[in-house]
Coordinates of N, CA, C and O in Angstrom, one line a residue:
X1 N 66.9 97.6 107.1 CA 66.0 97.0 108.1 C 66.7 95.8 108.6 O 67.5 95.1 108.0
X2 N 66.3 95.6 109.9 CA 67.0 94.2 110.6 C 66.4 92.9 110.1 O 65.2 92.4 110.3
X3 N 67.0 92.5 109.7 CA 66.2 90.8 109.8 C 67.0 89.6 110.7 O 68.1 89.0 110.8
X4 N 65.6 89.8 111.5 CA 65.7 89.0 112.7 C 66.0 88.1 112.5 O 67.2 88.0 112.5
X5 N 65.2 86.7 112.0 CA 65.5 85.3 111.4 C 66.4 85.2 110.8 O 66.6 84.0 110.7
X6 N 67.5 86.2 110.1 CA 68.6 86.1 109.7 C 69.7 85.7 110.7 O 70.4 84.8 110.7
X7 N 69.5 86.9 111.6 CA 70.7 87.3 112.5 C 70.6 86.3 113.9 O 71.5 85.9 114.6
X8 N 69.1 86.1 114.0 CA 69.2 84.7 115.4 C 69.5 83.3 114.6 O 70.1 82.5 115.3
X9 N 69.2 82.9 113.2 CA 69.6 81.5 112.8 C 71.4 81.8 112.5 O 71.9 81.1 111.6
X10 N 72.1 82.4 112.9 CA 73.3 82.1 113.1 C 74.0 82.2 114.5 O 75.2 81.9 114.7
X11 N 72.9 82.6 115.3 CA 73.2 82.0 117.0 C 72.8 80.5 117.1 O 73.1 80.0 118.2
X12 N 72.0 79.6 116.0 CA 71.2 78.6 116.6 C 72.4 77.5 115.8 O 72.7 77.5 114.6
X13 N 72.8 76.7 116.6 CA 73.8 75.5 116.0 C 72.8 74.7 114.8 O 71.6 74.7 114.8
X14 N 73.4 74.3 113.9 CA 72.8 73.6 113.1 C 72.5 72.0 113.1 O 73.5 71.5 113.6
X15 N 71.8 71.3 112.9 CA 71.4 70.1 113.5 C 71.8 69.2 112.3 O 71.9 69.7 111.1
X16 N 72.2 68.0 112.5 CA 72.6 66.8 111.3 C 71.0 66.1 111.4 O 70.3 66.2 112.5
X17 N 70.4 65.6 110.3 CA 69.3 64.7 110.6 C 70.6 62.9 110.8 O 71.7 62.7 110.1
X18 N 70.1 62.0 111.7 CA 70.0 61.0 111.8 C 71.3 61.1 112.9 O 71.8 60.0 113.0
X19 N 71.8 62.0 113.7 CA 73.0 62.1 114.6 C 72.7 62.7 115.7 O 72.0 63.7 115.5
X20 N 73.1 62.3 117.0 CA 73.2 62.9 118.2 C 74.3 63.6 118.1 O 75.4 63.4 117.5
X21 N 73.8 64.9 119.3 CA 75.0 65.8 120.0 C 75.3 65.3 120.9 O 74.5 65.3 121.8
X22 N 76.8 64.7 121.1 CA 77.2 64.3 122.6 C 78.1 65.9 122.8 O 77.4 66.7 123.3
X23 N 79.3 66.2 122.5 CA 80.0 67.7 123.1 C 80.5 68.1 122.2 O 80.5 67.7 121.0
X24 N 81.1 69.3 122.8 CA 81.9 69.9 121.1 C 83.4 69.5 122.0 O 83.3 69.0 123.1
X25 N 84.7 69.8 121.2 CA 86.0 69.7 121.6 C 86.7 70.1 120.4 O 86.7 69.6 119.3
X26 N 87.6 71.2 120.8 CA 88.8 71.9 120.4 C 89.8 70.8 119.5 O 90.8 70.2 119.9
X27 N 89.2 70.8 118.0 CA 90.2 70.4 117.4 C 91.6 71.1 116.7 O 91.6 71.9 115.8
X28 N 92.5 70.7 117.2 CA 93.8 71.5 116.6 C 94.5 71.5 115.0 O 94.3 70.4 114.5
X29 N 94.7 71.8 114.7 CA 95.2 71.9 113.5 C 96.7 72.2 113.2 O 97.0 73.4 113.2
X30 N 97.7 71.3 113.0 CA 99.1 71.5 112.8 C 99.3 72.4 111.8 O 98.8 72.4 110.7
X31 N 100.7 73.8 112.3 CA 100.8 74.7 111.4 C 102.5 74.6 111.4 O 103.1 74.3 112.5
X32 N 103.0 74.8 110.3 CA 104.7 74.5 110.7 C 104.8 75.9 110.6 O 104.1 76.6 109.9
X33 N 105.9 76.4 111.3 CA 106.5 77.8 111.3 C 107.6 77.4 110.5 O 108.2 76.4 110.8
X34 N 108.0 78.6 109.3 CA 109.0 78.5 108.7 C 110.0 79.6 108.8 O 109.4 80.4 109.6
X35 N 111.0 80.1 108.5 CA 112.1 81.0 108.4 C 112.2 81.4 106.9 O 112.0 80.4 106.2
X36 N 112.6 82.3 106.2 CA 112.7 82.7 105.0 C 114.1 84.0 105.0 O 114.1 85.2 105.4
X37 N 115.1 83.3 104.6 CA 116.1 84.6 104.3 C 116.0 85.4 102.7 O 116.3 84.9 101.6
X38 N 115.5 86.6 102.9 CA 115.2 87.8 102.0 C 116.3 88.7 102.0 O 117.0 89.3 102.9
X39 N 116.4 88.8 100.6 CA 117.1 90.2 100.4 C 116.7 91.2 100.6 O 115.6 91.2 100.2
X40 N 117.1 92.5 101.1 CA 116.0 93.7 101.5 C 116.9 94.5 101.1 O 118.1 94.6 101.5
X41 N 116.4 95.3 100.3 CA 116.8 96.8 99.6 C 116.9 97.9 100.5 O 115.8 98.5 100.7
X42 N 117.9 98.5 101.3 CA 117.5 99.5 102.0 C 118.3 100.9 101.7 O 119.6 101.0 101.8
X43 N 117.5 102.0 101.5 CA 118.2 103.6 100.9 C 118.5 104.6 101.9 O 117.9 105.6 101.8
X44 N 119.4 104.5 102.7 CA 119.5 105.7 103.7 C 120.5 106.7 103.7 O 121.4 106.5 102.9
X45 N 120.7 107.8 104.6 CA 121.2 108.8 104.2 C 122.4 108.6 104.4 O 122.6 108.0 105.4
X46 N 123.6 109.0 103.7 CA 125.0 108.9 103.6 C 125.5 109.7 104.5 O 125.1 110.9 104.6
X47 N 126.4 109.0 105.3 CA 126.8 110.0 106.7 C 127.8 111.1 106.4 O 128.5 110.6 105.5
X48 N 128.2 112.2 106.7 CA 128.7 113.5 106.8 C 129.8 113.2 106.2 O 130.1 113.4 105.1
X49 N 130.6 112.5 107.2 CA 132.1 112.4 107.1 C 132.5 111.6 105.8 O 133.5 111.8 105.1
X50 N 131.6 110.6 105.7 CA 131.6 109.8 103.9 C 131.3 110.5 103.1 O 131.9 110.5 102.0
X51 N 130.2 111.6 103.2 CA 129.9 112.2 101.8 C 131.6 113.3 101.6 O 132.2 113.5 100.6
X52 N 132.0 113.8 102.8 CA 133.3 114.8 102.8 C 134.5 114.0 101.7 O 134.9 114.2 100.5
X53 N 134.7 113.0 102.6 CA 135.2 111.9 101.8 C 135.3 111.6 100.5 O 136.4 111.5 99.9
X54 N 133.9 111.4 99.8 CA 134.0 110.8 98.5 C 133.8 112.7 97.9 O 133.8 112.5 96.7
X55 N 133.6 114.0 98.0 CA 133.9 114.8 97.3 C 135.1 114.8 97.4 O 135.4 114.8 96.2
X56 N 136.1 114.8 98.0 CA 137.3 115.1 98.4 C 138.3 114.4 97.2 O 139.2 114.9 96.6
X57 N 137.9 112.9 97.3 CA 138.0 111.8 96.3 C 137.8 112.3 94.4 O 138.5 112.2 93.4
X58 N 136.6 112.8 94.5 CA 136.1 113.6 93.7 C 137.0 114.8 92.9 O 137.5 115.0 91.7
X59 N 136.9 115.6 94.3 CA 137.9 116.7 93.8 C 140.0 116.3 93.5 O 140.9 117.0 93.7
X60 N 139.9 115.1 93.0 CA 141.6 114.4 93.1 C 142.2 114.5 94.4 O 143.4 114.5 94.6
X61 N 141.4 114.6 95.2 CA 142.5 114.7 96.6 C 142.1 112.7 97.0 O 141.1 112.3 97.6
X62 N 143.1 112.1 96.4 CA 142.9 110.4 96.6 C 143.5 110.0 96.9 O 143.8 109.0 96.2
X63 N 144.5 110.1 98.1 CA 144.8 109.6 99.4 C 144.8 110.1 100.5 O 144.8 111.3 100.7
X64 N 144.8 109.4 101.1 CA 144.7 108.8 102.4 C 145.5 110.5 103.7 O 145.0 111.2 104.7
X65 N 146.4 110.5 103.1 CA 147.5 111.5 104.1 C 146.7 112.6 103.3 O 146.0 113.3 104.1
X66 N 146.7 113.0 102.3 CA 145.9 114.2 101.9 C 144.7 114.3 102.1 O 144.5 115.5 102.1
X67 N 143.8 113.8 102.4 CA 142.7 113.6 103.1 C 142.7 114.1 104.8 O 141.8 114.9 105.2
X68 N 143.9 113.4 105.8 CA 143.8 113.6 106.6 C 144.3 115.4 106.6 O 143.6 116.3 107.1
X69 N 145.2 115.5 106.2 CA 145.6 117.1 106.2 C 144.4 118.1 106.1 O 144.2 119.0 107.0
X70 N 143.9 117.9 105.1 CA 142.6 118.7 104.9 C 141.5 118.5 105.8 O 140.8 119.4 105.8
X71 N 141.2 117.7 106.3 CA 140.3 117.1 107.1 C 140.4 117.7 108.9 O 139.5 118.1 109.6
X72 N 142.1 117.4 109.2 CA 142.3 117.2 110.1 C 141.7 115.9 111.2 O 141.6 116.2 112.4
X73 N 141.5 114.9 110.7 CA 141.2 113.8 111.3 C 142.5 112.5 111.2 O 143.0 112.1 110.1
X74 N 142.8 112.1 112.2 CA 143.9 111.2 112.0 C 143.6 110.1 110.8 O 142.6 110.0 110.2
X75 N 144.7 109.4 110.6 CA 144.6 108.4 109.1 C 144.0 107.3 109.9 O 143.1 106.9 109.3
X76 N 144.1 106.7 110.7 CA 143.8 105.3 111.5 C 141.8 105.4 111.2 O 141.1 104.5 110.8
X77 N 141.6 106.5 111.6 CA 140.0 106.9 111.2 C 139.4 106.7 110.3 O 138.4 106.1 110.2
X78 N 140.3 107.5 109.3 CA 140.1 107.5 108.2 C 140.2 106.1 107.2 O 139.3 105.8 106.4
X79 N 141.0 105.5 107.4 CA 141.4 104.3 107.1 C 140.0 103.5 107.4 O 139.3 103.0 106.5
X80 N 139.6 103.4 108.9 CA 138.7 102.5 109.1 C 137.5 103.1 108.3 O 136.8 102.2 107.8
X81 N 137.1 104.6 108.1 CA 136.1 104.8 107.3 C 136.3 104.8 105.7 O 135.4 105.1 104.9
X82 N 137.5 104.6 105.3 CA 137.6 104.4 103.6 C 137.2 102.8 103.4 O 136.5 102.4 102.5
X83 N 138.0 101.7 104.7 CA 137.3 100.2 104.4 C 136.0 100.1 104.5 O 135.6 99.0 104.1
X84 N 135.1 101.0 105.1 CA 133.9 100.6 105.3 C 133.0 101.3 104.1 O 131.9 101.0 103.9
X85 N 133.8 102.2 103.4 CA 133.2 102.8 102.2 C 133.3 102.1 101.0 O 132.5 102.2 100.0
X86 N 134.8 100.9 101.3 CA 135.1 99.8 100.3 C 134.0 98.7 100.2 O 133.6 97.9 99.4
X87 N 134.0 98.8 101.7 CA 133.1 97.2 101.3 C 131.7 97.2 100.9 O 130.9 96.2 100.8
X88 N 131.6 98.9 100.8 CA 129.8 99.2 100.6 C 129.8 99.6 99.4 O 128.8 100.1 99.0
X89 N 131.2 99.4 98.4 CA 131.5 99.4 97.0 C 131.4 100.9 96.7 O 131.2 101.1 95.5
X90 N 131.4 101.7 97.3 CA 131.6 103.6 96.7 C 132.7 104.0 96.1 O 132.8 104.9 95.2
X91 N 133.9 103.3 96.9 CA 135.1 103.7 96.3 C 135.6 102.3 96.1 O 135.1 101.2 96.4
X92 N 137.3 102.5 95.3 CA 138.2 101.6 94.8 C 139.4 101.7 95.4 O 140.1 102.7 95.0
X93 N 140.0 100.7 96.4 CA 141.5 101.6 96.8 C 142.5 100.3 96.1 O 142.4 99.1 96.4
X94 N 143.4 100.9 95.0 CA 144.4 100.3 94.2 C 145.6 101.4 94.9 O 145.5 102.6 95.1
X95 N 146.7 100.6 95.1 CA 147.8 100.7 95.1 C 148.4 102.2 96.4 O 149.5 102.8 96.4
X96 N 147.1 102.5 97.4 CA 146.9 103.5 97.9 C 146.6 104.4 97.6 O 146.7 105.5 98.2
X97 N 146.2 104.2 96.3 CA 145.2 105.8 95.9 C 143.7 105.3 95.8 O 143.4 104.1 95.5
X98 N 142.6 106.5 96.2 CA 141.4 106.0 96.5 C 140.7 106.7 95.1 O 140.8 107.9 94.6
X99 N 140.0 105.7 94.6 CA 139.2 106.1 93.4 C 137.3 105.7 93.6 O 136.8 104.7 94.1
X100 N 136.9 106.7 93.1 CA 135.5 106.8 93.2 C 134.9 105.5 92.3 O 135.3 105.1 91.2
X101 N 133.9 104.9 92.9 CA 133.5 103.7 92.3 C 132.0 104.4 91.6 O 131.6 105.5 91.9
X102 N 131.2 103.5 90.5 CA 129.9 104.3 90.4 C 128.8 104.4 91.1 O 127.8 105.0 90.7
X103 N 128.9 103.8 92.5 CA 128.2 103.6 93.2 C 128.0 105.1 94.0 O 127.1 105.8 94.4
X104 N 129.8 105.2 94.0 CA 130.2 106.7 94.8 C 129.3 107.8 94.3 O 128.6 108.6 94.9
X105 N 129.6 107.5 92.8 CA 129.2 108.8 92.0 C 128.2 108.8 92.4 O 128.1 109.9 93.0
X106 N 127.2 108.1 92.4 CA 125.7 108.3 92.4 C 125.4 109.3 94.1 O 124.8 110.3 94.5
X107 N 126.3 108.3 94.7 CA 125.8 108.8 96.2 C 126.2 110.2 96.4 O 125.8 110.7 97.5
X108 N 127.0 111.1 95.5 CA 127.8 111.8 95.8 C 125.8 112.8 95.3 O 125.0 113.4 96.1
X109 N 125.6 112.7 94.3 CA 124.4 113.1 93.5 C 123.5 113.0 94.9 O 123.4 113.8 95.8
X110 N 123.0 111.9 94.9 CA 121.4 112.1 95.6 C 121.7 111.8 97.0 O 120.8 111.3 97.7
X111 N 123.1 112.1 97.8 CA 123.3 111.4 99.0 C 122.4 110.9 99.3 O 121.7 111.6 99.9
X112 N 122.1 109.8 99.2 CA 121.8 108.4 99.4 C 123.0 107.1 99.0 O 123.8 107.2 98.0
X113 N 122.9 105.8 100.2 CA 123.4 105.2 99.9 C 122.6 104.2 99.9 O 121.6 104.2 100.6
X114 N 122.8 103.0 99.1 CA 121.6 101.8 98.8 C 122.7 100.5 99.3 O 123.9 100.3 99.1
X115 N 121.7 99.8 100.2 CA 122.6 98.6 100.3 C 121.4 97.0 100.4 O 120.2 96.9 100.6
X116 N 122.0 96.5 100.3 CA 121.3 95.4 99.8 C 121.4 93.9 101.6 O 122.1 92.8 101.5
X117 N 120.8 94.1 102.3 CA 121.2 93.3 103.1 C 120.0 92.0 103.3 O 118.8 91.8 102.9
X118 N 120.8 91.1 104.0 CA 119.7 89.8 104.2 C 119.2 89.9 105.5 O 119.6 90.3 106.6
X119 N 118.1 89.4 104.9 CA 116.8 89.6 106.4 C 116.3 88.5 106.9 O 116.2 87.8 105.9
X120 N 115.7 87.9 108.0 CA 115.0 86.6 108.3 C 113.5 86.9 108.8 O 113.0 87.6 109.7
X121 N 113.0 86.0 107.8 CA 111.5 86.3 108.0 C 110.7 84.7 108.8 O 110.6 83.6 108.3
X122 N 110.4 85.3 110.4 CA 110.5 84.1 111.0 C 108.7 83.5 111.5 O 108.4 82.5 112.1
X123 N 108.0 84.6 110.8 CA 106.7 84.5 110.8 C 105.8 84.1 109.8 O 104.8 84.7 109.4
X124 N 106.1 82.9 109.4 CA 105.4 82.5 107.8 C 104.8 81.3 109.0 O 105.5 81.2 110.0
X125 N 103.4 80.4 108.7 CA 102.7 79.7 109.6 C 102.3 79.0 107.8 O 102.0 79.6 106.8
X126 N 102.4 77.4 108.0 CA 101.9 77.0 106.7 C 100.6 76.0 107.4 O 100.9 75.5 108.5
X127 N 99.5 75.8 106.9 CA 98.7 74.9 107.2 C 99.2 73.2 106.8 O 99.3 72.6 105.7
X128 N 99.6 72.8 108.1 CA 100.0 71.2 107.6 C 98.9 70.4 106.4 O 99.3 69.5 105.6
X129 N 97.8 70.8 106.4 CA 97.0 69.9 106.0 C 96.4 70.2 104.6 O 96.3 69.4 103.7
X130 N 96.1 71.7 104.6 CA 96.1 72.1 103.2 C 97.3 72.6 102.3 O 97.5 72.7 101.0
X131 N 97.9 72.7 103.1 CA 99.7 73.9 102.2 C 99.4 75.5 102.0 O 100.0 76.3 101.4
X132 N 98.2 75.8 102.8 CA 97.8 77.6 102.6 C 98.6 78.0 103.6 O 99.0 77.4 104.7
X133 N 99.0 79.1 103.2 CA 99.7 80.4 104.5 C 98.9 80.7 105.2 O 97.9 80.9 104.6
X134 N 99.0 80.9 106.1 CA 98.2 81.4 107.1 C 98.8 82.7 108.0 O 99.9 82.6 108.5
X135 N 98.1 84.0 108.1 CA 98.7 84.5 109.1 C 98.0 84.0 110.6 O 96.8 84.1 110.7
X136 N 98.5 83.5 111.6 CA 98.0 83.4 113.1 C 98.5 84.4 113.8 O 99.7 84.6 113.9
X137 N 97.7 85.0 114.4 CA 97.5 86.2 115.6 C 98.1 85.4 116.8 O 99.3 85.7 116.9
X138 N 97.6 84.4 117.7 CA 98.2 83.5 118.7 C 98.3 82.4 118.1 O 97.3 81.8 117.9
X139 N 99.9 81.6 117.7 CA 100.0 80.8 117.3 C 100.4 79.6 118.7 O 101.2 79.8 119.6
X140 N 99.7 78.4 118.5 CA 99.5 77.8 119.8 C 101.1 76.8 119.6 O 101.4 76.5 118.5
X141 N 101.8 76.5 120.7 CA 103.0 76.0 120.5 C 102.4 74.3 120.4 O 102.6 73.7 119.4
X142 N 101.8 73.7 121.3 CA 101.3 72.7 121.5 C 100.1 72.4 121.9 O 100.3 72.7 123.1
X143 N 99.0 72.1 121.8 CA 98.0 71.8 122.5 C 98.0 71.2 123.8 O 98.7 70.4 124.2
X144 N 96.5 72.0 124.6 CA 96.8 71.1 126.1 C 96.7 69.2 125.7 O 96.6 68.6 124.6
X145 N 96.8 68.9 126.6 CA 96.9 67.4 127.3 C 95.3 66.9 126.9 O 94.4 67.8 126.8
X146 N 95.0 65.6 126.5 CA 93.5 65.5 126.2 C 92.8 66.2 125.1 O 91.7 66.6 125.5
X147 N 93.1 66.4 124.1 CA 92.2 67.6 123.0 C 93.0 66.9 122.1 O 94.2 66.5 122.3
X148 N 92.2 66.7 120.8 CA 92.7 66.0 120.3 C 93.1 66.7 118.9 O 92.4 67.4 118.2
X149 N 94.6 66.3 118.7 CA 95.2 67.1 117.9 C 95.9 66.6 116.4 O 96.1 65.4 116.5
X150 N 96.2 66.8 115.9 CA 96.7 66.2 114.4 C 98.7 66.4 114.6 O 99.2 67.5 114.8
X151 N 99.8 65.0 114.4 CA 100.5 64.6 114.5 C 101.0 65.0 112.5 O 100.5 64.8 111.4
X152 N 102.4 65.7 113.4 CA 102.8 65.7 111.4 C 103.0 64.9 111.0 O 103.2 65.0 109.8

C-alpha cells in the first residue's frame, strides 16, 4: 500500500528551528583525477604463421633457411616474425639456431598466447575532502564563476 505522508515528506524541505531560509547554491566539491599504470593479463589466439613456426621449431627444423624452404616465405619475414616471437619469449635464438622456449611449448598446446602488457587507468576521481573513490558520471572540470567552491 502507498503511504502518502511517507512519500510527500520527502518532497517537503526540512526546516532548522531558530534559522532563516535566504537561497540554496551549488556547492562544489573538489575531486582530483588520478592515472594508474596496471599490468593487464591478456590471452589471445596465436597467429597462423607463429603457430607454423614454433611446430616447425618443434619438429627440429631450427633455422631460419630451413624454415624458409619449407614454408616458402622469404627469410627477411621470417626473421621479422622469429624477433617478434623472441621478444614475446616463445622461442630462444642462440647462435642461429631457433629453440622452443616454455612459453612456446605451452602455446604450441592450447594455442594461446599470454602477454602481460601495461595499461593506464585514467578514470579514478578521489574525493579531496574525505579520500573516498568516487565514480563521477559528469565530472565538472571547474565550476562556473560565483558558486562557491572548495580550493585544494
Amino acid at each position: 500500500m502507498w503511504d502518502v505522508s511517507y512519500d510527500v515528506s520527502n518532497y517537503i524541505p526540512l526546516e532548522k528551528k531558530g534559522y532563516e531560509f535566504i537561497k540554496t547554491i551549488d556547492l562544489f566539491i573538489p575531486h582530483i583525477e588520478i592515472g594508474l599504470n596496471v599490468l593487464v593479463r591478456i590471452e589471445q589466439q596465436i597467429s597462423f604463421f607463429a603457430e607454423v613456426i614454433l611446430k616447425l621449431i618443434d619438429s627440429k627444423c631450427s633455422s631460419i633457411a630451413n624454415i624458409s624452404e619449407i614454408t616458402g616465405v622469404e627469410e627477411e619475414i621470417i626473421n621479422d616474425v622469429v624477433g617478434g616471437m623472441s621478444n614475446a619469449d616463445l622461442i630462444y635464438i642462440r647462435s642461429g639456431t631457433l629453440i622452443l622456449a616454455p612459453q612456446g611449448s605451452e602455446a604450441i598446446k592450447t594455442l594461446k598466447e599470454t602477454k602481460i602488457e601495461k595499461d593506464e587507468v585514467n578514470k579514478i576521481f578521489i574525493n579531496a575532502i574525505t579520500g573516498d573513490i568516487v565514480e563521477l558520471n559528469n565530472p565538472f572540470k571547474r565550476p562556473n564563476l560565483g558558486n562557491p567552491c572548495l580550493d585544494k
